[in-house]
Amino acid sequence: NLGVEVAFIDVGGWDTHVNQGASEGQLANLLGPLAESIAAFHTDMGNEMDNVVVATMSEFGRTAAVNGSGGTDHGNATAMLALGGTVSGGSIYGDWPGLAPAQLHQGRDLEVTVDFRTFLGEIVERHLGNPDTQTVFPDFAYGPESRLGLIST
């Protein structure tokens, strides 16, 4: 009950070009603690989680193909995750172009099918109740027709 409407956490160390591994490796060593932290936050919030949306995203994606060092290089598309009381969970929002070389951007990584401003714009508009997304994301056209169906109110 502090009146906080938006909080931001920046966690570094995700630029893993080598030794990413599957269940073990750099990426797994980052994803495990991230998942545990989000789960602990969810537990701590209790019933207040009905009023909270947690969103995760990265500023860059990873290539679909493994490089010569057992890792991946910077790519275009990334995963954005959301959870909370108003999130319409259990769905994937966006198009899945596939992993065949002809379906990859420049033959090496996934195409971006959802702009991060659409993802965050829906949270701003539908969860935070701010219809003025143009001020939040200048020069980006977001409107009701852009909604993904991520937030139910």
Short mmCIF file of N, CA and C in Angstrom, two decimals:
data_model
loop_
_atom_site.label_atom_id
_atom_site.label_comp_id
_atom_site.label_asym_id
_atom_site.label_seq_id
_atom_site.Cartn_x
_atom_site.Cartn_y
_atom_site.Cartn_z
N ASN A 1 0.82 -1.20 0.00
CA ASN A 1 0.00 0.00 0.00
C ASN A 1 0.86 1.26 0.00
N LEU A 2 1.94 1.24 -0.75
CA LEU A 2 2.83 2.39 -0.84
C LEU A 2 2.47 3.32 -2.00
N GLY A 3 1.56 2.91 -2.86
CA GLY A 3 1.19 3.73 -4.00
C GLY A 3 2.09 3.53 -5.21
N VAL A 4 2.95 2.55 -5.20
CA VAL A 4 3.83 2.29 -6.34
C VAL A 4 2.99 1.77 -7.49
N GLU A 5 3.15 2.40 -8.66
CA GLU A 5 2.42 1.94 -9.83
C GLU A 5 3.32 1.23 -10.83
N VAL A 6 4.59 1.62 -10.88
CA VAL A 6 5.53 1.00 -11.81
C VAL A 6 6.88 0.87 -11.11
N ALA A 7 7.48 -0.29 -11.21
CA ALA A 7 8.82 -0.52 -10.70
C ALA A 7 9.62 -1.21 -11.79
N PHE A 8 10.92 -1.02 -11.79
CA PHE A 8 11.77 -1.54 -12.85
C PHE A 8 13.01 -2.17 -12.23
N ILE A 9 13.38 -3.32 -12.72
CA ILE A 9 14.60 -3.99 -12.28
C ILE A 9 15.40 -4.34 -13.52
N ASP A 10 16.68 -4.01 -13.50
CA ASP A 10 17.58 -4.33 -14.61
C ASP A 10 18.55 -5.39 -14.12
N VAL A 11 18.53 -6.55 -14.75
CA VAL A 11 19.41 -7.66 -14.37
C VAL A 11 20.36 -7.91 -15.52
N GLY A 12 21.64 -7.75 -15.28
CA GLY A 12 22.65 -7.91 -16.32
C GLY A 12 23.15 -9.34 -16.43
N GLY A 13 24.08 -9.53 -17.35
CA GLY A 13 24.74 -10.82 -17.51
C GLY A 13 24.14 -11.73 -18.55
N TRP A 14 23.17 -11.24 -19.32
CA TRP A 14 22.45 -12.08 -20.27
C TRP A 14 23.12 -12.16 -21.64
N ASP A 15 24.17 -11.42 -21.86
CA ASP A 15 24.83 -11.40 -23.17
C ASP A 15 25.78 -12.59 -23.27
N THR A 16 25.20 -13.77 -23.41
CA THR A 16 25.95 -15.03 -23.37
C THR A 16 26.18 -15.55 -24.78
N HIS A 17 27.36 -15.31 -25.30
CA HIS A 17 27.70 -15.78 -26.65
C HIS A 17 28.31 -17.17 -26.64
N VAL A 18 28.70 -17.65 -25.48
CA VAL A 18 29.40 -18.94 -25.40
C VAL A 18 28.79 -19.81 -24.31
N ASN A 19 28.91 -21.10 -24.47
CA ASN A 19 28.60 -22.05 -23.39
C ASN A 19 27.20 -21.88 -22.78
N GLN A 20 26.21 -21.63 -23.61
CA GLN A 20 24.87 -21.40 -23.06
C GLN A 20 24.29 -22.65 -22.42
N GLY A 21 24.53 -23.79 -23.02
CA GLY A 21 24.04 -25.04 -22.45
C GLY A 21 22.54 -25.18 -22.54
N ALA A 22 22.04 -26.30 -22.05
CA ALA A 22 20.60 -26.56 -22.01
C ALA A 22 20.16 -26.42 -20.55
N SER A 23 20.15 -27.54 -19.81
CA SER A 23 19.78 -27.48 -18.39
C SER A 23 20.95 -27.00 -17.53
N GLU A 24 22.13 -27.02 -18.11
CA GLU A 24 23.33 -26.50 -17.44
C GLU A 24 24.02 -25.56 -18.40
N GLY A 25 24.68 -24.57 -17.90
CA GLY A 25 25.35 -23.59 -18.73
C GLY A 25 24.96 -22.20 -18.31
N GLN A 26 25.53 -21.22 -18.99
CA GLN A 26 25.31 -19.82 -18.61
C GLN A 26 23.84 -19.42 -18.62
N LEU A 27 23.13 -19.79 -19.67
CA LEU A 27 21.74 -19.37 -19.77
C LEU A 27 20.88 -20.02 -18.69
N ALA A 28 21.05 -21.31 -18.48
CA ALA A 28 20.30 -22.00 -17.42
C ALA A 28 20.63 -21.41 -16.06
N ASN A 29 21.88 -21.02 -15.86
CA ASN A 29 22.28 -20.42 -14.58
C ASN A 29 21.66 -19.04 -14.36
N LEU A 30 21.19 -18.41 -15.41
CA LEU A 30 20.49 -17.13 -15.29
C LEU A 30 18.97 -17.33 -15.21
N LEU A 31 18.45 -18.25 -16.01
CA LEU A 31 17.00 -18.46 -16.05
C LEU A 31 16.46 -19.04 -14.75
N GLY A 32 17.21 -19.94 -14.12
CA GLY A 32 16.76 -20.53 -12.85
C GLY A 32 16.52 -19.48 -11.78
N PRO A 33 17.51 -18.64 -11.46
CA PRO A 33 17.30 -17.60 -10.45
C PRO A 33 16.22 -16.58 -10.84
N LEU A 34 16.10 -16.27 -12.14
CA LEU A 34 15.03 -15.36 -12.57
C LEU A 34 13.67 -15.97 -12.26
N ALA A 35 13.48 -17.22 -12.63
CA ALA A 35 12.20 -17.91 -12.36
C ALA A 35 11.93 -17.99 -10.87
N GLU A 36 12.95 -18.31 -10.09
CA GLU A 36 12.78 -18.40 -8.63
C GLU A 36 12.42 -17.04 -8.03
N SER A 37 13.02 -15.98 -8.53
CA SER A 37 12.74 -14.63 -8.03
C SER A 37 11.30 -14.21 -8.34
N ILE A 38 10.87 -14.49 -9.56
CA ILE A 38 9.49 -14.14 -9.93
C ILE A 38 8.51 -14.97 -9.11
N ALA A 39 8.79 -16.24 -8.92
CA ALA A 39 7.91 -17.09 -8.10
C ALA A 39 7.85 -16.60 -6.66
N ALA A 40 8.99 -16.20 -6.10
CA ALA A 40 9.03 -15.68 -4.73
C ALA A 40 8.24 -14.37 -4.61
N PHE A 41 8.39 -13.49 -5.61
CA PHE A 41 7.62 -12.23 -5.63
C PHE A 41 6.13 -12.54 -5.67
N HIS A 42 5.74 -13.46 -6.53
CA HIS A 42 4.34 -13.85 -6.66
C HIS A 42 3.80 -14.36 -5.32
N THR A 43 4.56 -15.19 -4.66
CA THR A 43 4.16 -15.73 -3.35
C THR A 43 4.05 -14.61 -2.32
N ASP A 44 5.05 -13.74 -2.28
CA ASP A 44 5.05 -12.64 -1.31
C ASP A 44 3.87 -11.68 -1.51
N MET A 45 3.48 -11.47 -2.76
CA MET A 45 2.38 -10.53 -3.04
C MET A 45 1.03 -11.10 -2.61
N GLY A 46 0.91 -12.41 -2.57
CA GLY A 46 -0.35 -13.02 -2.15
C GLY A 46 -1.52 -12.53 -2.99
N ASN A 47 -2.63 -12.16 -2.35
CA ASN A 47 -3.82 -11.70 -3.06
C ASN A 47 -3.61 -10.39 -3.81
N GLU A 48 -2.61 -9.62 -3.42
CA GLU A 48 -2.32 -8.37 -4.13
C GLU A 48 -1.86 -8.62 -5.56
N MET A 49 -1.45 -9.85 -5.85
CA MET A 49 -1.01 -10.18 -7.20
C MET A 49 -2.14 -9.97 -8.20
N ASP A 50 -3.39 -9.94 -7.71
CA ASP A 50 -4.53 -9.64 -8.59
C ASP A 50 -4.41 -8.24 -9.19
N ASN A 51 -3.66 -7.37 -8.53
CA ASN A 51 -3.53 -5.98 -8.97
C ASN A 51 -2.17 -5.67 -9.59
N VAL A 52 -1.39 -6.69 -9.85
CA VAL A 52 -0.01 -6.52 -10.32
C VAL A 52 0.17 -7.21 -11.67
N VAL A 53 0.99 -6.61 -12.52
CA VAL A 53 1.46 -7.26 -13.74
C VAL A 53 2.97 -7.23 -13.70
N VAL A 54 3.58 -8.38 -13.88
CA VAL A 54 5.03 -8.50 -14.00
C VAL A 54 5.32 -8.79 -15.47
N ALA A 55 6.19 -7.99 -16.06
CA ALA A 55 6.57 -8.17 -17.46
C ALA A 55 8.08 -8.34 -17.55
N THR A 56 8.53 -9.29 -18.36
CA THR A 56 9.96 -9.48 -18.59
C THR A 56 10.23 -9.33 -20.07
N MET A 57 11.37 -8.75 -20.37
CA MET A 57 11.78 -8.60 -21.77
C MET A 57 13.27 -8.32 -21.84
N SER A 58 13.81 -8.44 -23.02
CA SER A 58 15.22 -8.16 -23.28
C SER A 58 15.30 -7.17 -24.42
N GLU A 59 16.40 -6.44 -24.49
CA GLU A 59 16.53 -5.46 -25.58
C GLU A 59 17.01 -6.10 -26.88
N PHE A 60 17.37 -7.38 -26.84
CA PHE A 60 17.75 -8.07 -28.07
C PHE A 60 17.44 -9.55 -27.94
N GLY A 61 17.25 -10.18 -29.08
CA GLY A 61 17.01 -11.62 -29.10
C GLY A 61 18.31 -12.36 -29.33
N ARG A 62 18.18 -13.64 -29.61
CA ARG A 62 19.34 -14.49 -29.89
C ARG A 62 19.10 -15.17 -31.23
N THR A 63 20.19 -15.49 -31.92
CA THR A 63 20.06 -16.20 -33.18
C THR A 63 19.50 -17.60 -32.95
N ALA A 64 18.87 -18.15 -33.97
CA ALA A 64 18.30 -19.50 -33.85
C ALA A 64 19.39 -20.56 -33.92
N ALA A 65 20.44 -20.29 -34.63
CA ALA A 65 21.52 -21.27 -34.79
C ALA A 65 22.61 -21.05 -33.73
N VAL A 66 23.19 -22.16 -33.29
CA VAL A 66 24.29 -22.11 -32.34
C VAL A 66 25.55 -21.69 -33.09
N ASN A 67 26.35 -20.84 -32.43
CA ASN A 67 27.62 -20.44 -33.05
C ASN A 67 28.72 -21.45 -32.71
N GLY A 68 29.93 -21.20 -33.15
CA GLY A 68 31.03 -22.13 -32.95
C GLY A 68 31.49 -22.27 -31.51
N SER A 69 31.00 -21.42 -30.61
CA SER A 69 31.40 -21.46 -29.20
C SER A 69 30.33 -22.06 -28.29
N GLY A 70 29.33 -22.71 -28.88
CA GLY A 70 28.27 -23.31 -28.08
C GLY A 70 27.31 -22.29 -27.51
N GLY A 71 27.21 -21.15 -28.13
CA GLY A 71 26.29 -20.09 -27.70
C GLY A 71 25.54 -19.55 -28.90
N THR A 72 24.97 -18.37 -28.75
CA THR A 72 24.27 -17.73 -29.86
C THR A 72 24.67 -16.26 -29.90
N ASP A 73 24.45 -15.65 -31.03
CA ASP A 73 24.79 -14.25 -31.21
C ASP A 73 23.53 -13.40 -31.12
N HIS A 74 23.71 -12.09 -31.17
CA HIS A 74 22.55 -11.19 -31.09
C HIS A 74 21.62 -11.42 -32.27
N GLY A 75 20.33 -11.43 -31.98
CA GLY A 75 19.32 -11.61 -33.00
C GLY A 75 18.23 -10.56 -32.86
N ASN A 76 17.19 -10.69 -33.65
CA ASN A 76 16.11 -9.70 -33.66
C ASN A 76 15.04 -9.97 -32.63
N ALA A 77 14.40 -11.12 -32.71
CA ALA A 77 13.22 -11.39 -31.87
C ALA A 77 13.61 -11.89 -30.49
N THR A 78 12.77 -11.60 -29.51
CA THR A 78 12.98 -12.05 -28.14
C THR A 78 11.64 -12.45 -27.55
N ALA A 79 11.68 -13.12 -26.44
CA ALA A 79 10.44 -13.49 -25.74
C ALA A 79 10.13 -12.44 -24.69
N MET A 80 8.87 -12.08 -24.60
CA MET A 80 8.38 -11.19 -23.55
C MET A 80 7.36 -11.98 -22.76
N LEU A 81 7.48 -12.00 -21.47
CA LEU A 81 6.59 -12.78 -20.61
C LEU A 81 5.82 -11.85 -19.68
N ALA A 82 4.59 -12.22 -19.36
CA ALA A 82 3.78 -11.43 -18.43
C ALA A 82 3.00 -12.37 -17.52
N LEU A 83 2.85 -11.94 -16.27
CA LEU A 83 1.99 -12.67 -15.34
C LEU A 83 1.35 -11.68 -14.40
N GLY A 84 0.21 -12.06 -13.88
CA GLY A 84 -0.51 -11.20 -12.94
C GLY A 84 -2.00 -11.42 -13.04
N GLY A 85 -2.71 -10.76 -12.15
CA GLY A 85 -4.15 -10.96 -12.05
C GLY A 85 -4.95 -10.58 -13.27
N THR A 86 -4.49 -9.58 -14.03
CA THR A 86 -5.25 -9.16 -15.21
C THR A 86 -4.68 -9.74 -16.51
N VAL A 87 -3.64 -10.55 -16.41
CA VAL A 87 -3.03 -11.14 -17.60
C VAL A 87 -3.85 -12.35 -18.05
N SER A 88 -4.18 -12.36 -19.33
CA SER A 88 -4.84 -13.52 -19.94
C SER A 88 -3.75 -14.53 -20.27
N GLY A 89 -3.41 -15.33 -19.29
CA GLY A 89 -2.27 -16.23 -19.40
C GLY A 89 -2.54 -17.49 -20.19
N GLY A 90 -1.50 -18.27 -20.32
CA GLY A 90 -1.60 -19.55 -20.99
C GLY A 90 -1.63 -19.46 -22.49
N SER A 91 -1.26 -18.31 -23.04
CA SER A 91 -1.30 -18.13 -24.49
C SER A 91 0.01 -17.55 -24.99
N ILE A 92 0.25 -17.76 -26.26
CA ILE A 92 1.36 -17.13 -26.95
C ILE A 92 0.75 -16.08 -27.87
N TYR A 93 1.24 -14.85 -27.76
CA TYR A 93 0.73 -13.75 -28.58
C TYR A 93 1.78 -13.41 -29.62
N GLY A 94 1.44 -13.56 -30.87
CA GLY A 94 2.36 -13.31 -31.95
C GLY A 94 2.29 -14.45 -32.95
N ASP A 95 2.98 -14.30 -34.04
CA ASP A 95 3.00 -15.32 -35.08
C ASP A 95 4.26 -16.17 -34.93
N TRP A 96 4.14 -17.42 -35.26
CA TRP A 96 5.29 -18.32 -35.23
C TRP A 96 5.68 -18.62 -36.67
N PRO A 97 6.74 -17.96 -37.17
CA PRO A 97 7.13 -18.17 -38.56
C PRO A 97 7.81 -19.50 -38.82
N GLY A 98 8.38 -20.13 -37.79
CA GLY A 98 9.07 -21.40 -37.96
C GLY A 98 10.58 -21.24 -37.89
N LEU A 99 11.27 -22.36 -37.90
CA LEU A 99 12.73 -22.36 -37.75
C LEU A 99 13.49 -22.81 -38.99
N ALA A 100 12.76 -23.13 -40.06
CA ALA A 100 13.45 -23.51 -41.29
C ALA A 100 14.25 -22.31 -41.79
N PRO A 101 15.41 -22.54 -42.39
CA PRO A 101 16.24 -21.41 -42.85
C PRO A 101 15.48 -20.37 -43.67
N ALA A 102 14.56 -20.81 -44.51
CA ALA A 102 13.80 -19.86 -45.34
C ALA A 102 12.83 -19.02 -44.50
N GLN A 103 12.49 -19.48 -43.30
CA GLN A 103 11.56 -18.76 -42.43
C GLN A 103 12.26 -17.81 -41.47
N LEU A 104 13.57 -17.87 -41.42
CA LEU A 104 14.34 -17.03 -40.50
C LEU A 104 14.73 -15.71 -41.14
N HIS A 105 14.80 -14.67 -40.33
CA HIS A 105 15.26 -13.35 -40.79
C HIS A 105 16.72 -13.47 -41.19
N GLN A 106 17.00 -13.12 -42.44
CA GLN A 106 18.35 -13.22 -42.99
C GLN A 106 18.94 -14.62 -42.81
N GLY A 107 18.06 -15.64 -42.73
CA GLY A 107 18.49 -17.01 -42.61
C GLY A 107 19.12 -17.38 -41.28
N ARG A 108 19.01 -16.49 -40.26
CA ARG A 108 19.72 -16.78 -39.02
C ARG A 108 18.94 -16.56 -37.73
N ASP A 109 17.88 -15.73 -37.74
CA ASP A 109 17.15 -15.58 -36.49
C ASP A 109 15.68 -15.28 -36.71
N LEU A 110 14.91 -15.38 -35.65
CA LEU A 110 13.46 -15.22 -35.73
C LEU A 110 13.06 -13.81 -36.12
N GLU A 111 11.96 -13.73 -36.87
CA GLU A 111 11.37 -12.43 -37.21
C GLU A 111 10.66 -11.87 -35.99
N VAL A 112 10.68 -10.56 -35.84
CA VAL A 112 9.91 -9.89 -34.80
C VAL A 112 8.46 -9.85 -35.28
N THR A 113 7.55 -10.43 -34.49
CA THR A 113 6.13 -10.41 -34.88
C THR A 113 5.29 -9.55 -33.94
N VAL A 114 5.83 -9.16 -32.79
CA VAL A 114 5.14 -8.26 -31.86
C VAL A 114 6.14 -7.21 -31.39
N ASP A 115 5.85 -5.95 -31.65
CA ASP A 115 6.70 -4.85 -31.19
C ASP A 115 6.56 -4.73 -29.67
N PHE A 116 7.67 -4.49 -28.98
CA PHE A 116 7.63 -4.39 -27.52
C PHE A 116 6.71 -3.27 -27.06
N ARG A 117 6.52 -2.24 -27.88
CA ARG A 117 5.63 -1.14 -27.50
C ARG A 117 4.16 -1.56 -27.55
N THR A 118 3.84 -2.52 -28.38
CA THR A 118 2.48 -3.08 -28.38
C THR A 118 2.25 -3.87 -27.10
N PHE A 119 3.22 -4.69 -26.73
CA PHE A 119 3.17 -5.48 -25.50
C PHE A 119 3.03 -4.57 -24.28
N LEU A 120 3.95 -3.61 -24.14
CA LEU A 120 3.90 -2.71 -22.99
C LEU A 120 2.74 -1.72 -23.09
N GLY A 121 2.40 -1.32 -24.31
CA GLY A 121 1.29 -0.38 -24.51
C GLY A 121 -0.02 -0.94 -23.98
N GLU A 122 -0.24 -2.21 -24.18
CA GLU A 122 -1.47 -2.82 -23.66
C GLU A 122 -1.48 -2.84 -22.13
N ILE A 123 -0.33 -3.06 -21.54
CA ILE A 123 -0.24 -3.03 -20.08
C ILE A 123 -0.49 -1.62 -19.57
N VAL A 124 0.09 -0.62 -20.23
CA VAL A 124 -0.11 0.78 -19.85
C VAL A 124 -1.58 1.16 -19.97
N GLU A 125 -2.17 0.82 -21.10
CA GLU A 125 -3.57 1.21 -21.36
C GLU A 125 -4.57 0.41 -20.52
N ARG A 126 -4.48 -0.90 -20.59
CA ARG A 126 -5.53 -1.74 -20.00
C ARG A 126 -5.33 -2.03 -18.51
N HIS A 127 -4.08 -2.17 -18.07
CA HIS A 127 -3.85 -2.48 -16.66
C HIS A 127 -3.67 -1.21 -15.83
N LEU A 128 -2.84 -0.29 -16.32
CA LEU A 128 -2.61 0.95 -15.57
C LEU A 128 -3.68 2.00 -15.81
N GLY A 129 -4.51 1.79 -16.83
CA GLY A 129 -5.62 2.71 -17.08
C GLY A 129 -5.20 4.02 -17.71
N ASN A 130 -4.08 4.03 -18.43
CA ASN A 130 -3.61 5.25 -19.08
C ASN A 130 -3.84 5.13 -20.59
N PRO A 131 -4.87 5.78 -21.11
CA PRO A 131 -5.15 5.69 -22.54
C PRO A 131 -4.19 6.53 -23.40
N ASP A 132 -3.36 7.36 -22.76
CA ASP A 132 -2.46 8.25 -23.50
C ASP A 132 -1.14 7.55 -23.82
N THR A 133 -1.22 6.48 -24.58
CA THR A 133 -0.01 5.72 -24.93
C THR A 133 0.89 6.51 -25.87
N GLN A 134 0.36 7.51 -26.56
CA GLN A 134 1.17 8.33 -27.45
C GLN A 134 2.22 9.12 -26.67
N THR A 135 1.90 9.54 -25.46
CA THR A 135 2.88 10.24 -24.62
C THR A 135 3.93 9.26 -24.10
N VAL A 136 3.51 8.06 -23.78
CA VAL A 136 4.44 7.05 -23.27
C VAL A 136 5.35 6.55 -24.39
N PHE A 137 4.79 6.34 -25.58
CA PHE A 137 5.55 5.85 -26.74
C PHE A 137 5.37 6.81 -27.91
N PRO A 138 6.07 7.95 -27.89
CA PRO A 138 5.93 8.91 -28.99
C PRO A 138 6.28 8.27 -30.34
N ASP A 139 5.62 8.72 -31.36
CA ASP A 139 5.87 8.26 -32.73
C ASP A 139 5.61 6.77 -32.93
N PHE A 140 4.76 6.19 -32.08
CA PHE A 140 4.36 4.80 -32.26
C PHE A 140 2.85 4.74 -32.25
N ALA A 141 2.29 4.18 -33.29
CA ALA A 141 0.83 4.10 -33.41
C ALA A 141 0.32 2.88 -32.64
N TYR A 142 -0.23 3.13 -31.46
CA TYR A 142 -0.86 2.07 -30.68
C TYR A 142 -2.30 2.49 -30.45
N GLY A 143 -3.22 1.58 -30.67
CA GLY A 143 -4.62 1.86 -30.43
C GLY A 143 -5.35 0.57 -30.14
N PRO A 144 -6.66 0.65 -29.91
CA PRO A 144 -7.43 -0.55 -29.59
C PRO A 144 -7.25 -1.67 -30.61
N GLU A 145 -7.03 -1.34 -31.88
CA GLU A 145 -6.84 -2.37 -32.91
C GLU A 145 -5.50 -3.08 -32.75
N SER A 146 -4.60 -2.50 -31.97
CA SER A 146 -3.28 -3.11 -31.74
C SER A 146 -3.27 -4.13 -30.62
N ARG A 147 -4.30 -4.13 -29.79
CA ARG A 147 -4.32 -5.00 -28.62
C ARG A 147 -4.08 -6.46 -28.98
N LEU A 148 -3.30 -7.10 -28.14
CA LEU A 148 -2.99 -8.50 -28.32
C LEU A 148 -4.02 -9.41 -27.64
N GLY A 149 -4.74 -8.86 -26.66
CA GLY A 149 -5.62 -9.67 -25.84
C GLY A 149 -4.89 -10.16 -24.59
N LEU A 150 -3.74 -9.54 -24.32
CA LEU A 150 -2.89 -9.91 -23.18
C LEU A 150 -3.52 -9.56 -21.85
N ILE A 151 -4.18 -8.41 -21.78
CA ILE A 151 -4.75 -7.92 -20.50
C ILE A 151 -6.27 -7.97 -20.58
N SER A 152 -6.87 -8.62 -19.59
CA SER A 152 -8.33 -8.63 -19.48
C SER A 152 -8.71 -7.71 -18.32
N THR A 153 -9.71 -6.93 -18.50
CA THR A 153 -10.12 -6.02 -17.42
C THR A 153 -11.59 -6.22 -17.10
#
